Amino acid sequence: MAVRRRNLREDLAWLKWWLVALPVSLVIAIGGYRGGLYFRGEMSRLEINSRSNFDAILQEVAQIEESEQIIVDNIDRFNSLVEKHLLDAEDRISLLEDIRRIRENFGLFPIDVGIREQTSHMLDYEGGVEFPEEFISIRSSLVTVGLPLLHEEDLSRFLDAFLNAERLMVTTSCTITVTSLDPVMALELVPHQMARCGFIWYTFAREPQSGNI
């Protein structure tokens, strides 16, 4: 049996395809490796973003629950403010009408009333409230009352009725001076004393976000 000798050209031609396939395989392998790294990086980035979004959602839910709890805890106070008209605008005509009614009920002498210009101050939120939808302002006016007295009980009756009306009035001062020293006039129905009192009239107002200056 004759053995055929290998031809060098044939061997080189056979090896040529393997030599061509080798770099192609390396390029494919490197490309696949880099593609795998990129895919893994993208998956990691998406996972981090998903966790961040999830944490943000949990934080928003916690803030909503906290806001709801604040509403539940303070709804009675809010309703009380509404019932006492402390969230209404100042009604100066109503105030003068109440003073007239008090004077008639207790038979008092004519009362001198002065109301100065109203001032406003925006209240700050407690920590944790970053973007409130609205603000609360506290408004105040100085009210002065000059009350002629037959005796001290006239003043106590007036103050009891005046301060127990549906208004937030805070007394700042109240002085009494004697107007008559003549003993002959002590038994007459004339003012023997003069009371001058100062009050701060407080109200609250809900302000839109644009109102925060």
PDB file of C-alpha atoms in Angstrom:
ATOM      1  CA  MET A   1       0.000   0.000   0.000  1.00  0.00           C
ATOM      2  CA  ALA A   2       1.471   3.347  -1.025  1.00  0.00           C
ATOM      3  CA  VAL A   3       1.465   6.292   1.476  1.00  0.00           C
ATOM      4  CA  ARG A   4       0.787   9.682  -0.007  1.00  0.00           C
ATOM      5  CA  ARG A   5       3.164  12.400   1.192  1.00  0.00           C
ATOM      6  CA  ARG A   6       1.547  15.611   2.516  1.00  0.00           C
ATOM      7  CA  ASN A   7       1.910  18.667   0.387  1.00  0.00           C
ATOM      8  CA  LEU A   8       3.132  21.833   2.114  1.00  0.00           C
ATOM      9  CA  ARG A   9       0.767  23.980   0.093  1.00  0.00           C
ATOM     10  CA  GLU A  10      -2.173  21.903   1.123  1.00  0.00           C
ATOM     11  CA  ASP A  11      -1.165  22.171   4.765  1.00  0.00           C
ATOM     12  CA  LEU A  12      -0.811  25.956   4.513  1.00  0.00           C
ATOM     13  CA  ALA A  13      -4.173  26.250   2.782  1.00  0.00           C
ATOM     14  CA  TRP A  14      -5.737  24.156   5.509  1.00  0.00           C
ATOM     15  CA  LEU A  15      -4.111  26.245   8.254  1.00  0.00           C
ATOM     16  CA  LYS A  16      -5.050  29.510   6.542  1.00  0.00           C
ATOM     17  CA  TRP A  17      -8.721  29.158   7.447  1.00  0.00           C
ATOM     18  CA  TRP A  18      -7.848  28.483  11.035  1.00  0.00           C
ATOM     19  CA  LEU A  19      -5.547  31.489  11.154  1.00  0.00           C
ATOM     20  CA  VAL A  20      -8.332  33.668   9.732  1.00  0.00           C
ATOM     21  CA  ALA A  21     -10.895  32.212  12.129  1.00  0.00           C
ATOM     22  CA  LEU A  22      -8.665  32.832  15.159  1.00  0.00           C
ATOM     23  CA  PRO A  23      -8.718  36.699  15.116  1.00  0.00           C
ATOM     24  CA  VAL A  24     -12.380  36.653  14.169  1.00  0.00           C
ATOM     25  CA  SER A  25     -13.072  34.467  17.179  1.00  0.00           C
ATOM     26  CA  LEU A  26     -10.987  36.776  19.379  1.00  0.00           C
ATOM     27  CA  VAL A  27     -12.906  39.819  18.132  1.00  0.00           C
ATOM     28  CA  ILE A  28     -16.213  38.066  18.769  1.00  0.00           C
ATOM     29  CA  ALA A  29     -15.066  36.928  22.214  1.00  0.00           C
ATOM     30  CA  ILE A  30     -13.811  40.396  23.187  1.00  0.00           C
ATOM     31  CA  GLY A  31     -16.971  42.005  21.815  1.00  0.00           C
ATOM     32  CA  GLY A  32     -19.127  39.550  23.725  1.00  0.00           C
ATOM     33  CA  TYR A  33     -17.131  40.180  26.910  1.00  0.00           C
ATOM     34  CA  ARG A  34     -17.438  43.931  26.590  1.00  0.00           C
ATOM     35  CA  GLY A  35     -21.100  43.592  25.715  1.00  0.00           C
ATOM     36  CA  GLY A  36     -21.580  41.485  28.822  1.00  0.00           C
ATOM     37  CA  LEU A  37     -19.849  44.111  30.966  1.00  0.00           C
ATOM     38  CA  TYR A  38     -21.985  46.889  29.445  1.00  0.00           C
ATOM     39  CA  PHE A  39     -25.169  44.862  29.949  1.00  0.00           C
ATOM     40  CA  ARG A  40     -24.231  44.125  33.549  1.00  0.00           C
ATOM     41  CA  GLY A  41     -23.450  47.812  34.114  1.00  0.00           C
ATOM     42  CA  GLU A  42     -26.785  48.821  32.630  1.00  0.00           C
ATOM     43  CA  MET A  43     -28.571  46.294  34.817  1.00  0.00           C
ATOM     44  CA  SER A  44     -26.761  47.632  37.889  1.00  0.00           C
ATOM     45  CA  ARG A  45     -27.645  51.207  36.948  1.00  0.00           C
ATOM     46  CA  LEU A  46     -31.280  50.280  36.414  1.00  0.00           C
ATOM     47  CA  GLU A  47     -31.310  48.459  39.730  1.00  0.00           C
ATOM     48  CA  ILE A  48     -29.855  51.485  41.540  1.00  0.00           C
ATOM     49  CA  ASN A  49     -32.359  53.815  39.844  1.00  0.00           C
ATOM     50  CA  SER A  50     -35.197  51.463  40.730  1.00  0.00           C
ATOM     51  CA  ARG A  51     -34.111  51.376  44.352  1.00  0.00           C
ATOM     52  CA  SER A  52     -33.765  55.167  44.396  1.00  0.00           C
ATOM     53  CA  ASN A  53     -37.234  55.592  42.908  1.00  0.00           C
ATOM     54  CA  PHE A  54     -38.633  53.092  45.363  1.00  0.00           C
ATOM     55  CA  ASP A  55     -37.007  54.914  48.283  1.00  0.00           C
ATOM     56  CA  ALA A  56     -38.383  58.210  46.977  1.00  0.00           C
ATOM     57  CA  ILE A  57     -41.874  56.708  46.726  1.00  0.00           C
ATOM     58  CA  LEU A  58     -41.593  55.352  50.276  1.00  0.00           C
ATOM     59  CA  GLN A  59     -40.508  58.786  51.480  1.00  0.00           C
ATOM     60  CA  GLU A  60     -43.452  60.469  49.742  1.00  0.00           C
ATOM     61  CA  VAL A  61     -45.843  57.908  51.231  1.00  0.00           C
ATOM     62  CA  ALA A  62     -44.340  58.543  54.688  1.00  0.00           C
ATOM     63  CA  GLN A  63     -44.787  62.314  54.233  1.00  0.00           C
ATOM     64  CA  ILE A  64     -48.394  61.820  53.167  1.00  0.00           C
ATOM     65  CA  GLU A  65     -49.068  59.608  56.179  1.00  0.00           C
ATOM     66  CA  GLU A  66     -47.391  62.165  58.448  1.00  0.00           C
ATOM     67  CA  SER A  67     -49.482  64.980  56.945  1.00  0.00           C
ATOM     68  CA  GLU A  68     -52.644  62.955  57.428  1.00  0.00           C
ATOM     69  CA  GLN A  69     -51.695  62.309  61.053  1.00  0.00           C
ATOM     70  CA  ILE A  70     -51.088  66.030  61.600  1.00  0.00           C
ATOM     71  CA  ILE A  71     -54.537  66.739  60.171  1.00  0.00           C
ATOM     72  CA  VAL A  72     -56.120  64.126  62.430  1.00  0.00           C
ATOM     73  CA  ASP A  73     -54.298  65.476  65.490  1.00  0.00           C
ATOM     74  CA  ASN A  74     -55.280  69.097  64.790  1.00  0.00           C
ATOM     75  CA  ILE A  75     -58.705  68.840  63.161  1.00  0.00           C
ATOM     76  CA  ASP A  76     -60.442  69.653  66.455  1.00  0.00           C
ATOM     77  CA  ARG A  77     -58.333  72.790  66.881  1.00  0.00           C
ATOM     78  CA  PHE A  78     -59.059  73.841  63.321  1.00  0.00           C
ATOM     79  CA  ASN A  79     -62.790  73.316  63.779  1.00  0.00           C
ATOM     80  CA  SER A  80     -62.602  75.348  66.982  1.00  0.00           C
ATOM     81  CA  LEU A  81     -60.925  78.217  65.108  1.00  0.00           C
ATOM     82  CA  VAL A  82     -63.645  78.074  62.460  1.00  0.00           C
ATOM     83  CA  GLU A  83     -66.450  78.009  65.040  1.00  0.00           C
ATOM     84  CA  LYS A  84     -64.980  81.014  66.833  1.00  0.00           C
ATOM     85  CA  HIS A  85     -64.606  82.888  63.517  1.00  0.00           C
ATOM     86  CA  LEU A  86     -60.866  83.292  64.079  1.00  0.00           C
ATOM     87  CA  LEU A  87     -60.231  82.460  60.427  1.00  0.00           C
ATOM     88  CA  ASP A  88     -62.630  85.159  59.257  1.00  0.00           C
ATOM     89  CA  ALA A  89     -61.562  88.629  58.258  1.00  0.00           C
ATOM     90  CA  GLU A  90     -61.945  91.410  60.802  1.00  0.00           C
ATOM     91  CA  ASP A  91     -65.526  92.605  61.035  1.00  0.00           C
ATOM     92  CA  ARG A  92     -65.190  95.989  62.717  1.00  0.00           C
ATOM     93  CA  ILE A  93     -68.843  96.848  62.301  1.00  0.00           C
ATOM     94  CA  SER A  94     -69.744  93.676  64.175  1.00  0.00           C
ATOM     95  CA  LEU A  95     -67.297  94.616  66.945  1.00  0.00           C
ATOM     96  CA  LEU A  96     -68.876  98.058  67.362  1.00  0.00           C
ATOM     97  CA  GLU A  97     -72.317  96.473  67.341  1.00  0.00           C
ATOM     98  CA  ASP A  98     -71.313  94.066  70.130  1.00  0.00           C
ATOM     99  CA  ILE A  99     -69.957  96.956  72.216  1.00  0.00           C
ATOM    100  CA  ARG A 100     -73.227  98.830  71.698  1.00  0.00           C
ATOM    101  CA  ARG A 101     -75.171  95.752  72.801  1.00  0.00           C
ATOM    102  CA  ILE A 102     -72.992  95.317  75.908  1.00  0.00           C
ATOM    103  CA  ARG A 103     -73.510  98.980  76.803  1.00  0.00           C
ATOM    104  CA  GLU A 104     -77.287  98.650  76.488  1.00  0.00           C
ATOM    105  CA  ASN A 105     -77.418  95.379  78.455  1.00  0.00           C
ATOM    106  CA  PHE A 106     -75.571  96.820  81.446  1.00  0.00           C
ATOM    107  CA  GLY A 107     -76.751 100.424  81.195  1.00  0.00           C
ATOM    108  CA  LEU A 108     -73.258 101.825  80.719  1.00  0.00           C
ATOM    109  CA  PHE A 109     -72.246 105.331  79.756  1.00  0.00           C
ATOM    110  CA  PRO A 110     -71.235 106.075  76.129  1.00  0.00           C
ATOM    111  CA  ILE A 111     -68.054 104.183  75.216  1.00  0.00           C
ATOM    112  CA  ASP A 112     -65.240 105.595  73.111  1.00  0.00           C
ATOM    113  CA  VAL A 113     -63.706 102.977  70.761  1.00  0.00           C
ATOM    114  CA  GLY A 114     -60.618 103.237  68.556  1.00  0.00           C
ATOM    115  CA  ILE A 115     -59.268 100.595  66.138  1.00  0.00           C
ATOM    116  CA  ARG A 116     -55.889 101.080  64.515  1.00  0.00           C
ATOM    117  CA  GLU A 117     -54.640  99.750  61.184  1.00  0.00           C
ATOM    118  CA  GLN A 118     -54.248  96.006  60.949  1.00  0.00           C
ATOM    119  CA  THR A 119     -50.798  94.409  60.662  1.00  0.00           C
ATOM    120  CA  SER A 120     -49.939  90.968  59.313  1.00  0.00           C
ATOM    121  CA  HIS A 121     -47.151  88.488  60.069  1.00  0.00           C
ATOM    122  CA  MET A 122     -46.512  85.188  58.254  1.00  0.00           C
ATOM    123  CA  LEU A 123     -46.097  82.225  60.571  1.00  0.00           C
ATOM    124  CA  ASP A 124     -43.218  79.777  60.061  1.00  0.00           C
ATOM    125  CA  TYR A 125     -43.796  76.053  59.711  1.00  0.00           C
ATOM    126  CA  GLU A 126     -42.114  73.588  61.995  1.00  0.00           C
ATOM    127  CA  GLY A 127     -39.155  71.608  60.664  1.00  0.00           C
ATOM    128  CA  GLY A 128     -39.914  68.941  58.078  1.00  0.00           C
ATOM    129  CA  VAL A 129     -42.366  70.985  55.979  1.00  0.00           C
ATOM    130  CA  GLU A 130     -40.343  72.003  52.918  1.00  0.00           C
ATOM    131  CA  PHE A 131     -42.929  72.832  50.264  1.00  0.00           C
ATOM    132  CA  PRO A 132     -46.240  73.821  51.904  1.00  0.00           C
ATOM    133  CA  GLU A 133     -49.160  74.459  49.592  1.00  0.00           C
ATOM    134  CA  GLU A 134     -50.284  77.431  51.658  1.00  0.00           C
ATOM    135  CA  PHE A 135     -49.229  79.549  54.603  1.00  0.00           C
ATOM    136  CA  ILE A 136     -50.904  80.959  57.688  1.00  0.00           C
ATOM    137  CA  SER A 137     -50.651  84.620  58.611  1.00  0.00           C
ATOM    138  CA  ILE A 138     -51.554  86.090  61.978  1.00  0.00           C
ATOM    139  CA  ARG A 139     -53.145  89.525  61.787  1.00  0.00           C
ATOM    140  CA  SER A 140     -53.534  91.960  64.640  1.00  0.00           C
ATOM    141  CA  SER A 141     -55.155  95.298  65.359  1.00  0.00           C
ATOM    142  CA  LEU A 142     -54.853  97.476  68.423  1.00  0.00           C
ATOM    143  CA  VAL A 143     -58.234  98.272  69.956  1.00  0.00           C
ATOM    144  CA  THR A 144     -58.585 101.024  72.569  1.00  0.00           C
ATOM    145  CA  VAL A 145     -61.650 101.539  74.727  1.00  0.00           C
ATOM    146  CA  GLY A 146     -62.524 104.558  76.891  1.00  0.00           C
ATOM    147  CA  LEU A 147     -65.247 103.610  79.358  1.00  0.00           C
ATOM    148  CA  PRO A 148     -66.796 106.109  81.819  1.00  0.00           C
ATOM    149  CA  LEU A 149     -67.654 104.289  85.055  1.00  0.00           C
ATOM    150  CA  LEU A 150     -70.229 104.793  87.707  1.00  0.00           C
ATOM    151  CA  HIS A 151     -68.244 102.259  89.758  1.00  0.00           C
ATOM    152  CA  GLU A 152     -65.664  99.482  89.213  1.00  0.00           C
ATOM    153  CA  GLU A 153     -68.319  96.843  88.617  1.00  0.00           C
ATOM    154  CA  ASP A 154     -69.201  98.531  85.323  1.00  0.00           C
ATOM    155  CA  LEU A 155     -65.707  97.715  84.088  1.00  0.00           C
ATOM    156  CA  SER A 156     -65.782  94.092  85.267  1.00  0.00           C
ATOM    157  CA  ARG A 157     -69.127  93.507  83.543  1.00  0.00           C
ATOM    158  CA  PHE A 158     -67.902  95.064  80.323  1.00  0.00           C
ATOM    159  CA  LEU A 159     -64.662  93.050  80.290  1.00  0.00           C
ATOM    160  CA  ASP A 160     -66.435  89.785  81.043  1.00  0.00           C
ATOM    161  CA  ALA A 161     -68.824  90.237  78.112  1.00  0.00           C
ATOM    162  CA  PHE A 162     -66.263  91.774  75.756  1.00  0.00           C
ATOM    163  CA  LEU A 163     -63.523  89.176  76.263  1.00  0.00           C
ATOM    164  CA  ASN A 164     -65.915  86.218  76.083  1.00  0.00           C
ATOM    165  CA  ALA A 165     -67.253  87.123  72.654  1.00  0.00           C
ATOM    166  CA  GLU A 166     -66.196  85.015  69.651  1.00  0.00           C
ATOM    167  CA  ARG A 167     -62.982  86.957  69.103  1.00  0.00           C
ATOM    168  CA  LEU A 168     -59.398  86.494  70.162  1.00  0.00           C
ATOM    169  CA  MET A 169     -58.812  89.599  72.270  1.00  0.00           C
ATOM    170  CA  VAL A 170     -55.744  89.958  74.462  1.00  0.00           C
ATOM    171  CA  THR A 171     -55.706  92.706  77.082  1.00  0.00           C
ATOM    172  CA  THR A 172     -52.530  94.783  77.047  1.00  0.00           C
ATOM    173  CA  SER A 173     -53.430  97.437  79.612  1.00  0.00           C
ATOM    174  CA  CYS A 174     -56.311  98.749  81.674  1.00  0.00           C
ATOM    175  CA  THR A 175     -56.192 101.804  83.935  1.00  0.00           C
ATOM    176  CA  ILE A 176     -58.803 103.587  86.036  1.00  0.00           C
ATOM    177  CA  THR A 177     -58.680 107.253  86.989  1.00  0.00           C
ATOM    178  CA  VAL A 178     -61.012 109.153  89.263  1.00  0.00           C
ATOM    179  CA  THR A 179     -62.934 111.924  87.497  1.00  0.00           C
ATOM    180  CA  SER A 180     -64.950 113.339  90.397  1.00  0.00           C
ATOM    181  CA  LEU A 181     -63.664 114.095  93.897  1.00  0.00           C
ATOM    182  CA  ASP A 182     -66.681 116.060  95.062  1.00  0.00           C
ATOM    183  CA  PRO A 183     -68.459 114.081  97.863  1.00  0.00           C
ATOM    184  CA  VAL A 184     -71.723 115.773  96.934  1.00  0.00           C
ATOM    185  CA  MET A 185     -71.676 114.056  93.512  1.00  0.00           C
ATOM    186  CA  ALA A 186     -70.892 110.625  94.942  1.00  0.00           C
ATOM    187  CA  LEU A 187     -74.589 109.709  95.067  1.00  0.00           C
ATOM    188  CA  GLU A 188     -75.438 111.047  91.608  1.00  0.00           C
ATOM    189  CA  LEU A 189     -75.582 108.893  88.476  1.00  0.00           C
ATOM    190  CA  VAL A 190     -72.616 110.496  86.793  1.00  0.00           C
ATOM    191  CA  PRO A 191     -69.235 109.034  85.811  1.00  0.00           C
ATOM    192  CA  HIS A 192     -67.023 108.981  88.875  1.00  0.00           C
ATOM    193  CA  GLN A 193     -64.167 107.125  87.185  1.00  0.00           C
ATOM    194  CA  MET A 194     -62.707 106.659  83.704  1.00  0.00           C
ATOM    195  CA  ALA A 195     -61.310 103.341  82.468  1.00  0.00           C
ATOM    196  CA  ARG A 196     -58.985 103.174  79.488  1.00  0.00           C
ATOM    197  CA  CYS A 197     -58.100  99.720  78.199  1.00  0.00           C
ATOM    198  CA  GLY A 198     -56.015  98.440  75.328  1.00  0.00           C
ATOM    199  CA  PHE A 199     -56.535  95.143  73.508  1.00  0.00           C
ATOM    200  CA  ILE A 200     -54.881  93.292  70.626  1.00  0.00           C
ATOM    201  CA  TRP A 201     -57.401  91.734  68.262  1.00  0.00           C
ATOM    202  CA  TYR A 202     -55.941  88.628  66.589  1.00  0.00           C
ATOM    203  CA  THR A 203     -57.238  86.812  63.529  1.00  0.00           C
ATOM    204  CA  PHE A 204     -55.712  84.190  61.234  1.00  0.00           C
ATOM    205  CA  ALA A 205     -55.769  83.932  57.444  1.00  0.00           C
ATOM    206  CA  ARG A 206     -54.863  81.191  54.990  1.00  0.00           C
ATOM    207  CA  GLU A 207     -52.433  82.541  52.427  1.00  0.00           C
ATOM    208  CA  PRO A 208     -51.533  80.942  49.043  1.00  0.00           C
ATOM    209  CA  GLN A 209     -47.918  79.963  48.447  1.00  0.00           C
ATOM    210  CA  SER A 210     -47.301  83.106  46.407  1.00  0.00           C
ATOM    211  CA  GLY A 211     -48.216  85.134  49.464  1.00  0.00           C
ATOM    212  CA  ASN A 212     -45.003  84.166  51.274  1.00  0.00           C
ATOM    213  CA  ILE A 213     -42.821  87.274  51.009  1.00  0.00           C
TER     214      ILE A 213
END
